[in-house]
Amino acid sequence: MHISLQWLREFVPYQGTVQDLADRLTMQGLEVEAILDPFESIAKIVVGHVLERVPHAESDHLSVCTVDVGQPDMLQIVCGAPNVAAGQKVPVATIGTTMPGGLEIKRAKLRGVESRGMICSERELGLSEDHAGIMVLPESFRPGQLLTEALGLEREVIEVSITPNRADCLSVLGIAREAALGFGLPLTMPTLNLREDASAGDAAKALRIDIADAELCPVYRARVLTGAKIGPSPDWMRYRLLAIGQRPISNIVDVTNYILMELGQPLHAFDRALLKGDVIRVAPATPDKEVGRSITTLDGQERKLLGSDLLIWDAERPVALAGVMGGANSSISETSTEVVLECAIFRPGTIRKTARRLALPSEASYRFERGVDQVGSLFALERAAQLMAEVSGARVYTGIAASEPKPWATREHGFRIDRCNALLGLELTPEFCRTTLTGLGCPVNDADPANWRVTSPSHRLDLEREVDLFEECGRVHGLDRIPAVLPKISKSLDSVQMRDTEFGFIQNLKAWAVGAGLREAVNYSFVGTEDLDRLNLPVEGRIKIANPLSEDQNVLRTEIAPGLLNNVRHNLAQGNACLRLFEVAKAFVADETSDTTARENSRLGLLVHGARHAQEWPWEQGEADYQDVKGLIENLLVHYRLTSAANPAQYVLEAAHPYLEPCVRVELPGKGGVKLLGRIGRVQPKIADGYHARKDIWLADMDADLLRELSRATTPAFRKLPVFPPSRRDVTVICPATMHAQAVENAIREIKPKLLESLALVAVYAPEDKADDSKGERNLTFRLTYRHAERTLVDKEVDKEHTKVLTGLPQKLPVRI
Amino acid sequence: MSDIKSFLEGLDGLTLECEARRGQACSLKDLESLRVEFLGRKGKLAEAMSALVQMGPADKPAAGKKANEVKNALSALLESRQAELEAAEAQDALAGFDPTLPGRRPAPGSLHPVTLAMQEICEVLTGLGFEVVSGPEVENDWFNFEALNMPPDHPARDMQDTLYVSENILLRTHTSPLQVRTMMSRKPPVAVIAPGKVYRRDSDITHTPMFHQIEGLLVDKNVSMADLRGTLTAFVRQLFSADTKVRFRPSFFPFTEPSAEVDISCMLCGGEGHIGTEPCRVCKRTGWVEILGCGMVDPNVFRAVNAAGVGGYDPEAVSGFAFGLGVERVAMLKYGIGDLRMFFENDVRFLEQFS
Ligand SMILES: [Zn+2]
């Protein structure tokens, strides 16, 4: 909201600087975002006096002018405008001036004649659309005067950000009230001087107002004017509207905008000659009838309507979308002479619904949906009618056509000063509170000193409750003057059980990942449908965004991978070839049983790509592979005590995964059955290609919620350190290359050698003799550790157990020892 | 009878000889043979000592004493040479050692700056007595808006442009639904913070459609705005610096009344608004930086949770404050990150700066 300081001063005699005003308003809760000079771009334009004009010798449309710009030297300016003439006062852009459009005025030669400046049109100055000729200024202007000063342009404008509760501040009047309050100044309303003309007619007889539902429209008033002459508004009004960023249109329409900006009351002007019958009806749209199912608004668009949209009707058809936009069939045009000036209040929620659904936000709907002062609306109507008569020469009918089925009801609230002070942490005196509330326009009845009765004014729709009055007292006193006290935080016993939080676990998980040498990525929770499709992820269960910002953000990710994979693409494009990334974030899947229709599952994603070590020497070089990512997961499971000799995690090949190949399920057998902790795998090369990755991308996607649940249940359990020495035996198993190490390990365990304490794979290698028959085989060396808890083992008993393994294995599996 | 005098001279001679020859021992092996030569069982000292048995009783003590001294002297001579040789050998062994070669560095991990800032914020607040709670990111309209005093078709909803899943389901626009969820499930007193992702339908140079917030809520008997100011002052002082000043500006949030925007004195220019003669780019000359929004819990919020939850939130009986701050904003201020979009590109060169 832009407010001109000069305009404001017509309501409040504020003499301070614009900066002080801005600071004060900001600390009162009306944040001034900027101090603007709307005419900065024409600040250097000066008034010139055309002393002489002669036709250009080489051109039939150019003139050569001698112009006095208040300097000793007269300027020779070549001008192409047809209306330039000797004796005129004109706006001149001298050499070095930059025009609003960005054009810099330079010394130039036009068809051989030197020109030292430019005589400007109104359009070139951004003052109107007029480009028929140069702007001719009043005779009284002095050469050399700055144009902005000569025209009295308002150059001090503040941009105020108004919070949704302060509808009352969406006007010069509203800001003036706050300034008056802040600086202890009186508020002066403009004097009304509306001259009615009995010979024109009686508005109440000429027009009947018919309101269908008082809740939708508590009051509708109209003034009727005749004999208006449509044309541009007077300069002062046009310049003032320009100063606050409004485009002047024509006198009648400009007045409605002017009053809206000044008093916050939206108005609408109908061409009465185009209205059918002598009635204005306020009633909802009728989507099931031929008439009333749509309306063409004055922007030429046909709008389909719902029964919840409120319309203004004449005797036959809708003529305006109430509070949002007028209809094309009744709007003011250049030939209009008869005017119906509407001034009404509409139900905020109704206006908002319509404006939003039709994507038709306007200055009017913006105010209506926040609430307009019902009591103050009459004054706005009268002032608007007066201005219209003044600027268009119209005559005003006597009286007002009006219907007010729901007059404003005053609202009274309790006000307990001790509650006020308790909430604010202040010690405000009754005197202060009384002065403040009264100053805000709230009459105070303090018959009961502990519980006042306070009436809130019609322009403060936000003062609905006692607490709203507390806020006003705090605001006027200055919230910044509230002292700082550190509260004692008391705890309930329940809260003590909250120690182990989801947040805490995730921080811990992230700390593990950092320790494991991974860098944390944070990606948007939404991706594009394409991102999921590229990974062949199922369409069922996806949660779509109904109103996405773009197609690449239109669905919530159902897995953690898409974000990390996009990071691969970005980093490779930037030349970052070695990637070790992790992310902890939620995956979202549709779930009808959830009260949010979504199941949210925290996932831990790990991704490695490129060189195993970013550092070259002294590491052995190599590309990250399955062992790297599996090692991370094994380390993770050890970190959370989820794997043990007695209950080792299982790594099981999964066939036909949508985007991983190979894909390995990480499973944890447990009491409740096997739990799927997550998957490890390589992104299918074809898919990786889509991310411009030429090397393997290895991923792990783990269920962080399950990790948390399982890790919670574990506590370190102390085992006595072994006293007697172990005895170790290695066994090398020659097995088909397709046989999994786990199968051999399982077979050894199934043989159940006594005294076996642990079992580990210590070497994997191809057989030495490269004879043809050994193709497709590999050697796995397992180390078996035997130990007795109570005595030192003798070789013989170990040998006996170990022989069971050596002889047993080839019987169980197609292997050789 | 042996001559005591020549015996003693002979011993001295041994010392002199050893002293002269030990320098020629160039290795520990040489030195060992020298030791055997002088101190060995059949060495020169032993040979000289064999004369001792023939010594008269009067001379024996003096001769014995001398023999002992010489033995010690010889040992000392050889030992000092040994030390020299060992030192030299050790030095030779080190000749190939290059301390400037790079170490075998485990891959460095790093937290994302948002996590870093979030952890820091949460640490300060849990230190002040708040507990951390979490909740869903896909939310019901009721939790996100209605219970927070934003009925349908209320203009306050414009303050947060919303991404919808369906008519009543949306991506939470703030962490404030956790206020509602917490109060519905627990009776007062409560003192919680809720960090998490939030979503808005907004994307430009200063907005990303997803960002992170931390919500704070304290409800108890007699909580006042002075408590709020005290908590936030303590918070920003620990988060930024001990001399950080706090400014409350009246503002509006539908779920707090009164509401305030909190500015802190600019950490770059120290609240001066300029550095030397240059205007400060962080606070744009104002000396203040907007950091969070806060206020006293609106009675309508208490009424909503009281009716729908476990109760205990009669606005006449309890009061509370709430605040919410943007984590990216804090990270940008603390770490000097200029461009919001960098947060979600996850460029390794960006991430590694937060190791
Ligand atoms: Zn600064």
CSV table of N, CA and C in Angstrom, one decimal, chain A residues 390-433:
chain,number,residue,atom,x,y,z
A,390,GLU,N,-17.9,17.6,-9.0
A,390,GLU,CA,-16.9,18.6,-9.3
A,390,GLU,C,-16.1,18.3,-10.5
A,391,VAL,N,-15.7,17.0,-10.7
A,391,VAL,CA,-14.8,16.8,-11.8
A,391,VAL,C,-15.5,16.5,-13.1
A,392,SER,N,-16.8,16.2,-13.1
A,392,SER,CA,-17.5,15.8,-14.3
A,392,SER,C,-18.6,16.8,-14.7
A,393,GLY,N,-18.8,17.7,-13.8
A,393,GLY,CA,-19.9,18.7,-14.1
A,393,GLY,C,-21.3,18.0,-13.9
A,394,ALA,N,-21.4,16.8,-13.3
A,394,ALA,CA,-22.7,16.2,-13.2
A,394,ALA,C,-23.5,16.9,-12.1
A,395,ARG,N,-24.8,16.7,-12.2
A,395,ARG,CA,-25.7,17.1,-11.2
A,395,ARG,C,-26.1,15.9,-10.3
A,396,VAL,N,-26.2,16.2,-9.0
A,396,VAL,CA,-26.5,15.0,-8.1
A,396,VAL,C,-28.0,15.0,-7.7
A,397,TYR,N,-28.6,13.9,-7.9
A,397,TYR,CA,-30.0,13.7,-7.4
A,397,TYR,C,-30.1,14.0,-5.9
A,398,THR,N,-31.2,14.4,-5.5
A,398,THR,CA,-31.3,14.5,-4.0
A,398,THR,C,-31.5,13.1,-3.4
A,399,GLY,N,-30.9,13.0,-2.2
A,399,GLY,CA,-31.1,11.8,-1.4
A,399,GLY,C,-30.4,10.6,-2.0
A,400,ILE,N,-30.6,9.5,-1.2
A,400,ILE,CA,-29.8,8.3,-1.5
A,400,ILE,C,-30.8,7.1,-1.7
A,401,ALA,N,-30.5,6.3,-2.7
A,401,ALA,CA,-31.2,5.1,-2.8
A,401,ALA,C,-30.5,4.1,-1.9
A,402,ALA,N,-31.2,3.6,-0.9
A,402,ALA,CA,-30.5,2.8,0.1
A,402,ALA,C,-31.3,1.7,0.6
A,403,SER,N,-30.6,0.6,1.1
A,403,SER,CA,-31.2,-0.4,1.9
A,403,SER,C,-30.2,-0.9,2.9
A,404,GLU,N,-30.5,-0.9,4.1
A,404,GLU,CA,-29.6,-1.4,5.1
A,404,GLU,C,-30.3,-2.4,6.0
A,405,PRO,N,-30.4,-3.6,5.5
A,405,PRO,CA,-31.2,-4.6,6.3
A,405,PRO,C,-30.4,-5.0,7.6
A,406,LYS,N,-29.1,-4.8,7.6
A,406,LYS,CA,-28.4,-5.2,8.9
A,406,LYS,C,-27.5,-4.0,9.3
A,407,PRO,N,-28.1,-3.1,10.1
A,407,PRO,CA,-27.3,-1.9,10.5
A,407,PRO,C,-26.1,-2.4,11.4
A,408,TRP,N,-25.1,-1.6,11.4
A,408,TRP,CA,-24.0,-1.9,12.3
A,408,TRP,C,-24.4,-2.0,13.7
A,409,ALA,N,-24.0,-3.1,14.4
A,409,ALA,CA,-24.3,-3.3,15.8
A,409,ALA,C,-23.0,-3.1,16.5
A,410,THR,N,-23.0,-2.2,17.5
A,410,THR,CA,-21.8,-1.9,18.3
A,410,THR,C,-21.4,-3.1,19.0
A,411,ARG,N,-20.1,-3.3,19.2
A,411,ARG,CA,-19.5,-4.5,19.9
A,411,ARG,C,-18.8,-4.0,21.2
A,412,GLU,N,-19.2,-4.6,22.3
A,412,GLU,CA,-18.6,-4.2,23.6
A,412,GLU,C,-17.9,-5.4,24.1
A,413,HIS,N,-16.7,-5.1,24.7
A,413,HIS,CA,-15.9,-6.2,25.3
A,413,HIS,C,-15.5,-5.8,26.7
A,414,GLY,N,-15.2,-6.9,27.5
A,414,GLY,CA,-14.7,-6.6,28.8
A,414,GLY,C,-13.2,-6.3,28.7
A,415,PHE,N,-12.7,-5.6,29.6
A,415,PHE,CA,-11.2,-5.3,29.6
A,415,PHE,C,-10.8,-5.3,31.1
A,416,ARG,N,-10.0,-6.3,31.4
A,416,ARG,CA,-9.5,-6.4,32.8
A,416,ARG,C,-8.0,-6.0,32.8
A,417,ILE,N,-7.7,-4.9,33.4
A,417,ILE,CA,-6.4,-4.4,33.3
A,417,ILE,C,-5.3,-5.3,33.9
A,418,ASP,N,-5.7,-6.0,35.0
A,418,ASP,CA,-4.7,-6.9,35.6
A,418,ASP,C,-4.4,-8.1,34.6
A,419,ARG,N,-5.4,-8.6,33.9
A,419,ARG,CA,-5.1,-9.6,32.9
A,419,ARG,C,-4.2,-9.1,31.8
A,420,CYS,N,-4.5,-7.8,31.4
A,420,CYS,CA,-3.7,-7.2,30.4
A,420,CYS,C,-2.2,-7.1,30.8
A,421,ASN,N,-2.0,-6.7,32.0
A,421,ASN,CA,-0.6,-6.6,32.5
A,421,ASN,C,0.0,-7.9,32.6
A,422,ALA,N,-0.8,-8.9,33.1
A,422,ALA,CA,-0.2,-10.2,33.3
A,422,ALA,C,0.2,-10.8,32.0
A,423,LEU,N,-0.6,-10.6,30.9
A,423,LEU,CA,-0.2,-11.2,29.6
A,423,LEU,C,1.0,-10.5,29.0
A,424,LEU,N,1.0,-9.2,29.1
A,424,LEU,CA,2.1,-8.4,28.5
A,424,LEU,C,3.3,-8.4,29.3
A,425,GLY,N,3.2,-8.7,30.6
A,425,GLY,CA,4.4,-8.5,31.4
A,425,GLY,C,4.8,-7.1,31.7
A,426,LEU,N,3.7,-6.3,31.7
A,426,LEU,CA,3.9,-4.8,31.9
A,426,LEU,C,3.2,-4.3,33.1
A,427,GLU,N,3.4,-3.1,33.5
A,427,GLU,CA,2.6,-2.5,34.5
A,427,GLU,C,1.9,-1.2,34.0
A,428,LEU,N,1.0,-1.4,33.1
A,428,LEU,CA,0.4,-0.2,32.5
A,428,LEU,C,-0.6,0.3,33.5
A,429,THR,N,-0.7,1.7,33.5
A,429,THR,CA,-1.7,2.3,34.4
A,429,THR,C,-3.0,2.4,33.8
A,430,PRO,N,-4.1,2.5,34.6
A,430,PRO,CA,-5.4,2.7,34.1
A,430,PRO,C,-5.5,3.9,33.2
A,431,GLU,N,-4.8,5.0,33.6
A,431,GLU,CA,-4.8,6.2,32.8
A,431,GLU,C,-4.3,5.9,31.4
A,432,PHE,N,-3.2,5.2,31.4
A,432,PHE,CA,-2.6,4.9,30.0
A,432,PHE,C,-3.6,4.1,29.2
A,433,CYS,N,-4.1,3.1,29.8
A,433,CYS,CA,-5.0,2.2,29.0
A,433,CYS,C,-6.3,3.0,28.6
